Amino acid sequence: MDFLVRRDDLHECRLADQETGPLEPGQAALQVDRFGLTTNNITYAVFGEAMSYWDFFPAEDGWGRVPVWGFAEVEDGGDTDLEKGARIFGYLPPSSGFVVTPHRVDERGFVDAAPHRANLPAAYNGYSFAEAMEVYEPRREAEQMLLWPLFYTSFLLDDFLGSERLFGATTAVLSSASSKTALGAAFQLAQREGVRVVGLTSPGRVGFVEELQLYHSVVAYPEVASLPKEPAVYVDMSGDAAVRAAVHDHYGDELRHSAVIGATHFDRLAPEEARSLPGPNPKFFFAPDQVRRRTAEWGRDGLDSRFADAWGPFVEWASGWLEVVRRDGGEAVKAAYLELLDGRADPSAGYVLSP
Ligand SMILES: NC(=O)c1ccc[n+]([C@@H]2O[C@H](COP(=O)([O-])OP(=O)(O)OC[C@H]3O[C@@H](n4cnc5c(N)ncnc54)[C@H](OP(=O)(O)O)[C@@H]3O)[C@@H](O)[C@H]2O)c1
């Protein structure tokens, strides 16, 4: 099974039979077991062209495979060092299987050295043996598929803001506060002394976010002007031009930093010729920069173990409200994708799908 999306019309999608050929020397075949699907994957499709997300798992002309995070098993190791049956966590196509060219295989995992991935960001080309991951727990596989890729960014963002002492701010304002990535960032930020964490969300989701009792306050998008004016940083998960303008207009010079992380409101993004806003220019938060910085200071093991320390409490907390919705088969993948694309998904739900 292959789930394909029309690159110039993300609502047009279809299931196709997957074509497989014999393995070439140096290749191994992986069978996709399960993967998580959240708005983050929709963002991969929205920026498929601009940020080359379509290039990871190429499809026929005009169509794309939306990348997902999940578990796969080695179906055929070919002549490589991968052992049949090894369980792997990483970046996958929404398909029954795919072929990798394993390189630098060690006890932790390997890198896919397929020529078409050579110029793509390295963070997505690494695959881990599940058992070798510090965060791996078999009973938490669903949470790992759904939250690991998001919380990694949440963790790094909090670490970045913390290392900058929140640019002198005392309040962190997060948009799309109901998203799992924002919740992860809020979970981390709320542990910092002297930081008030404010969540902005759609009017209909205020209740859900308030019930989580994570943010110090939760405000609907139309109420931004009701927030107390104090030195603040804006963490923009929505990408929504109107919400961004409202936050900048409201805080003005009290806004100390404006970080762009997500684009959940991808149909309301600021056009390139956006009007200049009061306060600092919005700056894209590029997680790999923070990884590089911390790897240089802490080493890879140091970063991994700090992440694992943060992951444990977060996943414990999240498992209290996250409703894992398991579905099997191509039609279920299509339905979940369309629901997320249209913003109809319940924020407490996390789709775990099997192709
Ligand atoms: N830069 C990075 O490295 C990085 C890494 C991870 C994630 N992210 C980004 O973080 C964002 C959140 O991802 P997630 O997977 O955590 O999301 P999620 O949990 O699936 O978030 C769901 C929430 O997003 C908003 N939303 C989703 N689709 C919408 C639509 N069509 N129209 C209006 N609102 C919609 C709604 O929140 P509200 O009503 O509260 O707005 C909804 O409750 C994504 O844009 C993702 O790309 C970025």
GROMACS .gro file of C-alpha atoms and ligand atoms in nm:
model
  403
    1MET     CA    1   0.000   0.000   0.000
    2ASP     CA    2   0.112   0.348  -0.082
    3PHE     CA    3  -0.068   0.663   0.032
    4LEU     CA    4  -0.016   0.937  -0.224
    5VAL     CA    5  -0.103   1.307  -0.208
    6ARG     CA    6  -0.131   1.540  -0.506
    7ARG     CA    7   0.146   1.793  -0.449
    8ASP     CA    8  -0.045   2.092  -0.589
    9ASP     CA    9  -0.379   2.003  -0.421
   10LEU     CA   10  -0.332   1.845  -0.080
   11HIS     CA   11  -0.698   1.740  -0.064
   12GLU     CA   12  -0.653   1.508  -0.359
   13CYS     CA   13  -0.513   1.184  -0.228
   14ARG     CA   14  -0.534   0.816  -0.314
   15LEU     CA   15  -0.415   0.470  -0.230
   16ALA     CA   16  -0.198   0.287  -0.478
   17ASP     CA   17  -0.038  -0.053  -0.501
   18GLN     CA   18   0.326  -0.038  -0.414
   19GLU     CA   19   0.567  -0.150  -0.680
   20THR     CA   20   0.867  -0.343  -0.550
   21GLY     CA   21   1.167  -0.470  -0.740
   22PRO     CA   22   1.464  -0.684  -0.638
   23LEU     CA   23   1.713  -0.527  -0.394
   24GLU     CA   24   2.033  -0.389  -0.536
   25PRO     CA   25   2.369  -0.445  -0.366
   26GLY     CA   26   2.390  -0.235  -0.047
   27GLN     CA   27   2.013  -0.211  -0.008
   28ALA     CA   28   1.775  -0.348   0.257
   29ALA     CA   29   1.395  -0.364   0.261
   30LEU     CA   30   1.202  -0.231   0.562
   31GLN     CA   31   0.841  -0.313   0.637
   32VAL     CA   32   0.649  -0.026   0.796
   33ASP     CA   33   0.467  -0.143   1.108
   34ARG     CA   34   0.296   0.164   1.262
   35PHE     CA   35   0.332   0.540   1.249
   36GLY     CA   36   0.187   0.846   1.416
   37LEU     CA   37   0.001   1.116   1.224
   38THR     CA   38  -0.042   1.473   1.355
   39THR     CA   39  -0.060   1.823   1.208
   40ASN     CA   40   0.320   1.820   1.192
   41ASN     CA   41   0.292   1.575   0.901
   42ILE     CA   42   0.044   1.808   0.730
   43THR     CA   43   0.305   2.082   0.761
   44TYR     CA   44   0.556   1.854   0.585
   45ALA     CA   45   0.309   1.840   0.295
   46VAL     CA   46   0.239   2.215   0.300
   47PHE     CA   47   0.614   2.285   0.280
   48GLY     CA   48   0.684   1.975   0.070
   49GLU     CA   49   0.815   2.182  -0.219
   50ALA     CA   50   0.977   2.469  -0.030
   51MET     CA   51   1.162   2.254   0.222
   52SER     CA   52   1.212   1.941   0.009
   53TYR     CA   53   0.998   1.713   0.226
   54TRP     CA   54   0.869   1.543  -0.090
   55ASP     CA   55   1.221   1.440  -0.178
   56PHE     CA   56   1.267   1.186   0.102
   57PHE     CA   57   1.032   0.925  -0.045
   58PRO     CA   58   0.987   1.015  -0.413
   59ALA     CA   59   0.665   0.922  -0.588
   60GLU     CA   60   0.537   0.940  -0.944
   61ASP     CA   61   0.520   1.283  -1.112
   62GLY     CA   62   0.293   1.534  -0.939
   63TRP     CA   63   0.236   1.311  -0.634
   64GLY     CA   64   0.410   1.286  -0.299
   65ARG     CA   65   0.442   1.062   0.005
   66VAL     CA   66   0.395   1.260   0.326
   67PRO     CA   67   0.675   1.159   0.565
   68VAL     CA   68   0.574   1.012   0.901
   69TRP     CA   69   0.754   0.894   1.216
   70GLY     CA   70   0.716   0.539   1.334
   71PHE     CA   71   0.844   0.185   1.365
   72ALA     CA   72   0.952  -0.046   1.086
   73GLU     CA   73   1.110  -0.390   1.076
   74VAL     CA   74   1.385  -0.523   0.855
   75GLU     CA   75   1.211  -0.751   0.609
   76ASP     CA   76   1.515  -0.834   0.400
   77GLY     CA   77   1.864  -0.719   0.501
   78GLY     CA   78   2.003  -0.808   0.157
   79ASP     CA   79   2.383  -0.805   0.167
   80THR     CA   80   2.390  -0.528   0.434
   81ASP     CA   81   2.463  -0.548   0.808
   82LEU     CA   82   2.093  -0.517   0.898
   83GLU     CA   83   1.942  -0.827   1.054
   84LYS     CA   84   1.603  -0.950   0.948
   85GLY     CA   85   1.340  -0.863   1.210
   86ALA     CA   86   1.535  -0.573   1.370
   87ARG     CA   87   1.289  -0.308   1.496
   88ILE     CA   88   1.371   0.042   1.382
   89PHE     CA   89   1.243   0.389   1.469
   90GLY     CA   90   1.266   0.677   1.224
   91TYR     CA   91   1.133   0.877   0.933
   92LEU     CA   92   0.911   0.662   0.710
   93PRO     CA   93   0.688   0.688   0.406
   94PRO     CA   94   0.314   0.625   0.465
   95SER     CA   95   0.349   0.297   0.279
   96SER     CA   96   0.376  -0.075   0.350
   97GLY     CA   97   0.750  -0.069   0.303
   98PHE     CA   98   1.052   0.105   0.157
   99VAL     CA   99   1.412   0.044   0.064
  100VAL     CA  100   1.713   0.193   0.243
  101THR     CA  101   2.086   0.195   0.174
  102PRO     CA  102   2.223   0.145   0.527
  103HIS     CA  103   2.549   0.320   0.598
  104ARG     CA  104   2.753   0.353   0.922
  105VAL     CA  105   2.559   0.065   1.084
  106ASP     CA  106   2.649   0.040   1.454
  107GLU     CA  107   2.476  -0.075   1.773
  108ARG     CA  108   2.257   0.239   1.776
  109GLY     CA  109   2.130   0.234   1.419
  110PHE     CA  110   2.232   0.351   1.073
  111VAL     CA  111   2.205   0.631   0.820
  112ASP     CA  112   2.018   0.591   0.493
  113ALA     CA  113   2.279   0.677   0.232
  114ALA     CA  114   2.043   0.647  -0.066
  115PRO     CA  115   2.170   0.896  -0.328
  116HIS     CA  116   1.838   1.087  -0.343
  117ARG     CA  117   1.867   1.168   0.031
  118ALA     CA  118   2.230   1.283   0.025
  119ASN     CA  119   2.148   1.655   0.027
  120LEU     CA  120   1.854   1.638   0.265
  121PRO     CA  121   1.882   1.737   0.634
  122ALA     CA  122   2.081   1.471   0.819
  123ALA     CA  123   1.839   1.474   1.116
  124TYR     CA  124   1.585   1.285   0.904
  125ASN     CA  125   1.825   1.033   0.752
  126GLY     CA  126   1.921   0.856   1.076
  127TYR     CA  127   1.740   0.537   1.189
  128SER     CA  128   1.765   0.398   1.542
  129PHE     CA  129   1.736   0.041   1.658
  130ALA     CA  130   1.438   0.072   1.892
  131GLU     CA  131   1.600  -0.119   2.178
  132ALA     CA  132   1.908   0.103   2.164
  133MET     CA  133   1.711   0.425   2.220
  134GLU     CA  134   1.731   0.561   2.572
  135VAL     CA  135   1.367   0.670   2.558
  136TYR     CA  136   1.233   0.340   2.419
  137GLU     CA  137   0.979   0.145   2.622
  138PRO     CA  138   0.767  -0.116   2.440
  139ARG     CA  139   0.453  -0.006   2.629
  140ARG     CA  140   0.512   0.354   2.516
  141GLU     CA  141   0.558   0.292   2.144
  142ALA     CA  142   0.241   0.484   2.058
  143GLU     CA  143   0.351   0.787   2.258
  144GLN     CA  144   0.696   0.765   2.100
  145MET     CA  145   0.556   0.766   1.744
  146LEU     CA  146   0.324   1.055   1.819
  147LEU     CA  147   0.525   1.273   2.052
  148TRP     CA  148   0.897   1.204   2.013
  149PRO     CA  149   0.951   1.412   1.695
  150LEU     CA  150   0.743   1.695   1.840
  151PHE     CA  151   0.883   1.694   2.192
  152TYR     CA  152   1.237   1.694   2.057
  153THR     CA  153   1.162   2.037   1.912
  154SER     CA  154   0.971   2.146   2.226
  155PHE     CA  155   1.270   2.046   2.439
  156LEU     CA  156   1.521   2.228   2.218
  157LEU     CA  157   1.304   2.538   2.198
  158ASP     CA  158   1.274   2.559   2.577
  159ASP     CA  159   1.646   2.496   2.606
  160PHE     CA  160   1.715   2.776   2.356
  161LEU     CA  161   1.485   3.025   2.532
  162GLY     CA  162   1.631   2.925   2.869
  163SER     CA  163   1.987   2.971   2.749
  164GLU     CA  164   1.889   3.322   2.631
  165ARG     CA  165   1.720   3.386   2.969
  166LEU     CA  166   1.400   3.437   2.775
  167PHE     CA  167   1.553   3.751   2.626
  168GLY     CA  168   1.463   3.925   2.953
  169ALA     CA  169   1.092   3.833   2.931
  170THR     CA  170   0.877   3.701   3.214
  171THR     CA  171   0.595   3.568   2.995
  172ALA     CA  172   0.600   3.314   2.713
  173VAL     CA  173   0.297   3.330   2.482
  174LEU     CA  174   0.237   3.020   2.268
  175SER     CA  175  -0.006   3.000   1.977
  176SER     CA  176  -0.184   2.678   1.875
  177ALA     CA  177  -0.158   2.605   2.245
  178SER     CA  178  -0.362   2.287   2.193
  179SER     CA  179  -0.099   2.134   1.964
  180LYS     CA  180   0.122   1.861   2.101
  181THR     CA  181   0.436   2.058   2.015
  182ALA     CA  182   0.312   2.365   2.204
  183LEU     CA  183   0.205   2.149   2.498
  184GLY     CA  184   0.556   1.999   2.511
  185ALA     CA  185   0.715   2.344   2.506
  186ALA     CA  186   0.472   2.471   2.771
  187PHE     CA  187   0.546   2.167   2.987
  188GLN     CA  188   0.915   2.255   2.982
  189LEU     CA  189   0.875   2.634   3.013
  190ALA     CA  190   0.634   2.601   3.307
  191GLN     CA  191   0.914   2.437   3.506
  192ARG     CA  192   1.125   2.752   3.479
  193GLU     CA  193   1.119   2.982   3.776
  194GLY     CA  194   0.951   3.318   3.718
  195VAL     CA  195   0.803   3.237   3.375
  196ARG     CA  196   0.432   3.278   3.309
  197VAL     CA  197   0.317   3.056   3.025
  198VAL     CA  198   0.019   3.177   2.825
  199GLY     CA  199  -0.163   2.964   2.571
  200LEU     CA  200  -0.349   3.111   2.272
  201THR     CA  201  -0.596   2.883   2.102
  202SER     CA  202  -0.919   2.875   1.900
  203PRO     CA  203  -1.231   2.966   2.099
  204GLY     CA  204  -1.359   2.609   2.068
  205ARG     CA  205  -1.043   2.459   2.217
  206VAL     CA  206  -1.006   2.686   2.522
  207GLY     CA  207  -1.189   2.430   2.740
  208PHE     CA  208  -0.963   2.140   2.637
  209VAL     CA  209  -0.646   2.341   2.698
  210GLU     CA  210  -0.767   2.482   3.031
  211GLU     CA  211  -0.853   2.134   3.159
  212LEU     CA  212  -0.492   2.029   3.115
  213GLN     CA  213  -0.394   2.288   3.379
  214LEU     CA  214  -0.059   2.342   3.214
  215TYR     CA  215  -0.065   2.706   3.105
  216HIS     CA  216  -0.092   2.979   3.366
  217SER     CA  217  -0.365   3.125   3.148
  218VAL     CA  218  -0.544   3.029   2.828
  219VAL     CA  219  -0.684   3.293   2.597
  220ALA     CA  220  -0.885   3.264   2.275
  221TYR     CA  221  -0.730   3.424   1.965
  222PRO     CA  222  -0.976   3.717   1.952
  223GLU     CA  223  -0.886   3.810   2.315
  224VAL     CA  224  -0.512   3.875   2.273
  225ALA     CA  225  -0.555   4.241   2.371
  226SER     CA  226  -0.684   4.132   2.714
  227LEU     CA  227  -0.343   3.997   2.816
  228PRO     CA  228  -0.148   4.195   3.075
  229LYS     CA  229   0.132   4.390   2.908
  230GLU     CA  230   0.466   4.264   3.037
  231PRO     CA  231   0.797   4.161   2.879
  232ALA     CA  232   0.709   3.861   2.664
  233VAL     CA  233   0.841   3.617   2.407
  234TYR     CA  234   0.609   3.486   2.137
  235VAL     CA  235   0.635   3.122   2.034
  236ASP     CA  236   0.437   3.095   1.713
  237MET     CA  237   0.313   2.745   1.644
  238SER     CA  238   0.025   2.858   1.420
  239GLY     CA  239   0.202   3.077   1.163
  240ASP     CA  240  -0.124   3.272   1.152
  241ALA     CA  241  -0.057   3.622   1.014
  242ALA     CA  242  -0.347   3.786   1.201
  243VAL     CA  243  -0.260   3.627   1.536
  244ARG     CA  244   0.105   3.724   1.494
  245ALA     CA  245   0.008   4.082   1.413
  246ALA     CA  246  -0.225   4.093   1.716
  247VAL     CA  247   0.052   3.971   1.948
  248HIS     CA  248   0.310   4.215   1.807
  249ASP     CA  249   0.062   4.506   1.813
  250HIS     CA  250  -0.038   4.428   2.170
  251TYR     CA  251   0.307   4.385   2.323
  252GLY     CA  252   0.497   4.629   2.099
  253ASP     CA  253   0.835   4.703   2.254
  254GLU     CA  254   0.758   4.469   2.544
  255LEU     CA  255   0.795   4.181   2.300
  256ARG     CA  256   1.153   4.061   2.346
  257HIS     CA  257   1.164   3.777   2.092
  258SER     CA  258   0.930   3.630   1.834
  259ALA     CA  259   1.007   3.268   1.742
  260VAL     CA  260   0.843   3.101   1.444
  261ILE     CA  261   0.808   2.724   1.492
  262GLY     CA  262   0.499   2.591   1.320
  263ALA     CA  263   0.229   2.659   1.066
  264THR     CA  264  -0.082   2.481   1.190
  265HIS     CA  265  -0.297   2.761   1.036
  266PHE     CA  266  -0.131   2.705   0.699
  267ASP     CA  267  -0.418   2.868   0.510
  268ARG     CA  268  -0.364   3.195   0.699
  269LEU     CA  269   0.012   3.237   0.673
  270ALA     CA  270   0.167   3.582   0.634
  271PRO     CA  271   0.234   3.667   0.267
  272GLU     CA  272   0.595   3.738   0.180
  273GLU     CA  273   0.527   4.110   0.157
  274ALA     CA  274   0.384   4.117   0.510
  275ARG     CA  275   0.353   4.454   0.679
  276SER     CA  276   0.633   4.528   0.922
  277LEU     CA  277   0.528   4.460   1.277
  278PRO     CA  278   0.604   4.641   1.602
  279GLY     CA  279   0.865   4.466   1.814
  280PRO     CA  280   1.140   4.229   1.700
  281ASN     CA  281   1.131   4.063   1.359
  282PRO     CA  282   0.989   3.710   1.377
  283LYS     CA  283   1.276   3.463   1.359
  284PHE     CA  284   1.248   3.103   1.246
  285PHE     CA  285   1.359   2.863   1.520
  286PHE     CA  286   1.581   2.611   1.348
  287ALA     CA  287   1.607   2.312   1.583
  288PRO     CA  288   1.922   2.165   1.416
  289ASP     CA  289   2.115   2.482   1.513
  290GLN     CA  290   2.038   2.417   1.879
  291VAL     CA  291   2.130   2.049   1.835
  292ARG     CA  292   2.467   2.151   1.689
  293ARG     CA  293   2.526   2.399   1.969
  294ARG     CA  294   2.440   2.152   2.247
  295THR     CA  295   2.620   1.859   2.085
  296ALA     CA  296   2.935   2.071   2.080
  297GLU     CA  297   2.891   2.154   2.450
  298TRP     CA  298   2.744   1.833   2.592
  299GLY     CA  299   2.838   1.569   2.335
  300ARG     CA  300   2.575   1.352   2.171
  301ASP     CA  301   2.536   1.130   2.479
  302GLY     CA  302   2.495   1.435   2.702
  303LEU     CA  303   2.221   1.575   2.480
  304ASP     CA  304   2.047   1.235   2.454
  305SER     CA  305   2.046   1.181   2.828
  306ARG     CA  306   1.918   1.533   2.903
  307PHE     CA  307   1.644   1.477   2.648
  308ALA     CA  308   1.559   1.139   2.805
  309ASP     CA  309   1.538   1.305   3.149
  310ALA     CA  310   1.285   1.555   3.013
  311TRP     CA  311   1.097   1.297   2.804
  312GLY     CA  312   1.011   1.068   3.098
  313PRO     CA  313   0.798   1.316   3.298
  314PHE     CA  314   0.645   1.465   2.981
  315VAL     CA  315   0.530   1.132   2.842
  316GLU     CA  316   0.398   1.030   3.183
  317TRP     CA  317   0.192   1.349   3.194
  318ALA     CA  318   0.080   1.328   2.830
  319SER     CA  319  -0.035   0.968   2.864
  320GLY     CA  320  -0.292   1.100   3.112
  321TRP     CA  321  -0.486   1.289   2.842
  322LEU     CA  322  -0.361   1.163   2.503
  323GLU     CA  323  -0.613   0.932   2.342
  324VAL     CA  324  -0.429   0.697   2.113
  325VAL     CA  325  -0.654   0.616   1.820
  326ARG     CA  326  -0.533   0.301   1.645
  327ARG     CA  327  -0.652   0.234   1.293
  328ASP     CA  328  -0.541  -0.015   1.029
  329GLY     CA  329  -0.536  -0.001   0.652
  330GLY     CA  330  -0.503   0.252   0.374
  331GLU     CA  331  -0.856   0.393   0.401
  332ALA     CA  332  -0.791   0.475   0.767
  333VAL     CA  333  -0.468   0.655   0.674
  334LYS     CA  334  -0.656   0.859   0.416
  335ALA     CA  335  -0.939   0.947   0.657
  336ALA     CA  336  -0.701   1.054   0.936
  337TYR     CA  337  -0.492   1.260   0.693
  338LEU     CA  338  -0.799   1.446   0.560
  339GLU     CA  339  -0.930   1.509   0.911
  340LEU     CA  340  -0.598   1.663   1.015
  341LEU     CA  341  -0.568   1.860   0.691
  342ASP     CA  342  -0.907   2.020   0.756
  343GLY     CA  343  -0.830   2.089   1.123
  344ARG     CA  344  -1.120   1.865   1.231
  345ALA     CA  345  -0.916   1.635   1.458
  346ASP     CA  346  -0.974   1.638   1.830
  347PRO     CA  347  -0.657   1.778   1.989
  348SER     CA  348  -0.655   1.503   2.253
  349ALA     CA  349  -0.648   1.235   1.981
  350GLY     CA  350  -0.329   1.088   1.842
  351TYR     CA  351  -0.357   0.871   1.533
  352VAL     CA  352  -0.141   0.561   1.529
  353LEU     CA  353  -0.182   0.398   1.192
  354SER     CA  354  -0.081   0.078   1.028
  355PRO     CA  355  -0.059   0.081   0.648
  356LIG     N1  356   1.007   2.364   1.341
  356LIG     C1  357   1.012   2.238   1.384
  356LIG     O1  358   1.118   2.179   1.395
  356LIG     C2  359   0.884   2.169   1.424
  356LIG     C3  360   0.889   2.043   1.489
  356LIG     C4  361   0.769   1.986   1.532
  356LIG     C5  362   0.649   2.049   1.506
  356LIG     N2  363   0.648   2.168   1.442
  356LIG     C6  364   0.522   2.235   1.408
  356LIG     O2  365   0.436   2.248   1.518
  356LIG     C7  366   0.302   2.254   1.469
  356LIG     C8  367   0.215   2.166   1.556
  356LIG     O3  368   0.227   2.031   1.519
  356LIG     P1  369   0.160   1.914   1.606
  356LIG     O4  370   0.187   1.787   1.532
  356LIG     O5  371   0.205   1.930   1.745
  356LIG     O6  372   0.006   1.950   1.594
  356LIG     P2  373  -0.126   1.883   1.657
  356LIG     O7  374  -0.102   1.831   1.791
  356LIG     O8  375  -0.185   1.791   1.556
  356LIG     O9  376  -0.208   2.018   1.668
  356LIG     C9  377  -0.341   2.032   1.651
  356LIG    C10  378  -0.379   2.180   1.667
  356LIG    O10  379  -0.328   2.260   1.560
  356LIG    C11  380  -0.428   2.356   1.518
  356LIG     N3  381  -0.471   2.317   1.384
  356LIG    C12  382  -0.439   2.202   1.320
  356LIG     N4  383  -0.488   2.200   1.195
  356LIG    C13  384  -0.553   2.315   1.178
  356LIG    C14  385  -0.627   2.371   1.070
  356LIG     N5  386  -0.640   2.308   0.951
  356LIG     N6  387  -0.684   2.492   1.089
  356LIG    C15  388  -0.670   2.556   1.207
  356LIG     N7  389  -0.599   2.507   1.312
  356LIG    C16  390  -0.544   2.389   1.298
  356LIG    C17  391  -0.534   2.349   1.623
  356LIG    O11  392  -0.487   2.428   1.731
  356LIG     P3  393  -0.539   2.573   1.778
  356LIG    O12  394  -0.687   2.573   1.765
  356LIG    O13  395  -0.491   2.575   1.921
  356LIG    O14  396  -0.470   2.672   1.691
  356LIG    C18  397  -0.527   2.202   1.661
  356LIG    O15  398  -0.584   2.174   1.787
  356LIG    C19  399   0.305   2.213   1.323
  356LIG    O16  400   0.291   2.324   1.237
  356LIG    C20  401   0.442   2.151   1.310
  356LIG    O17  402   0.494   2.158   1.181
  356LIG    C21  403   0.762   2.229   1.401
   0.00000   0.00000   0.00000
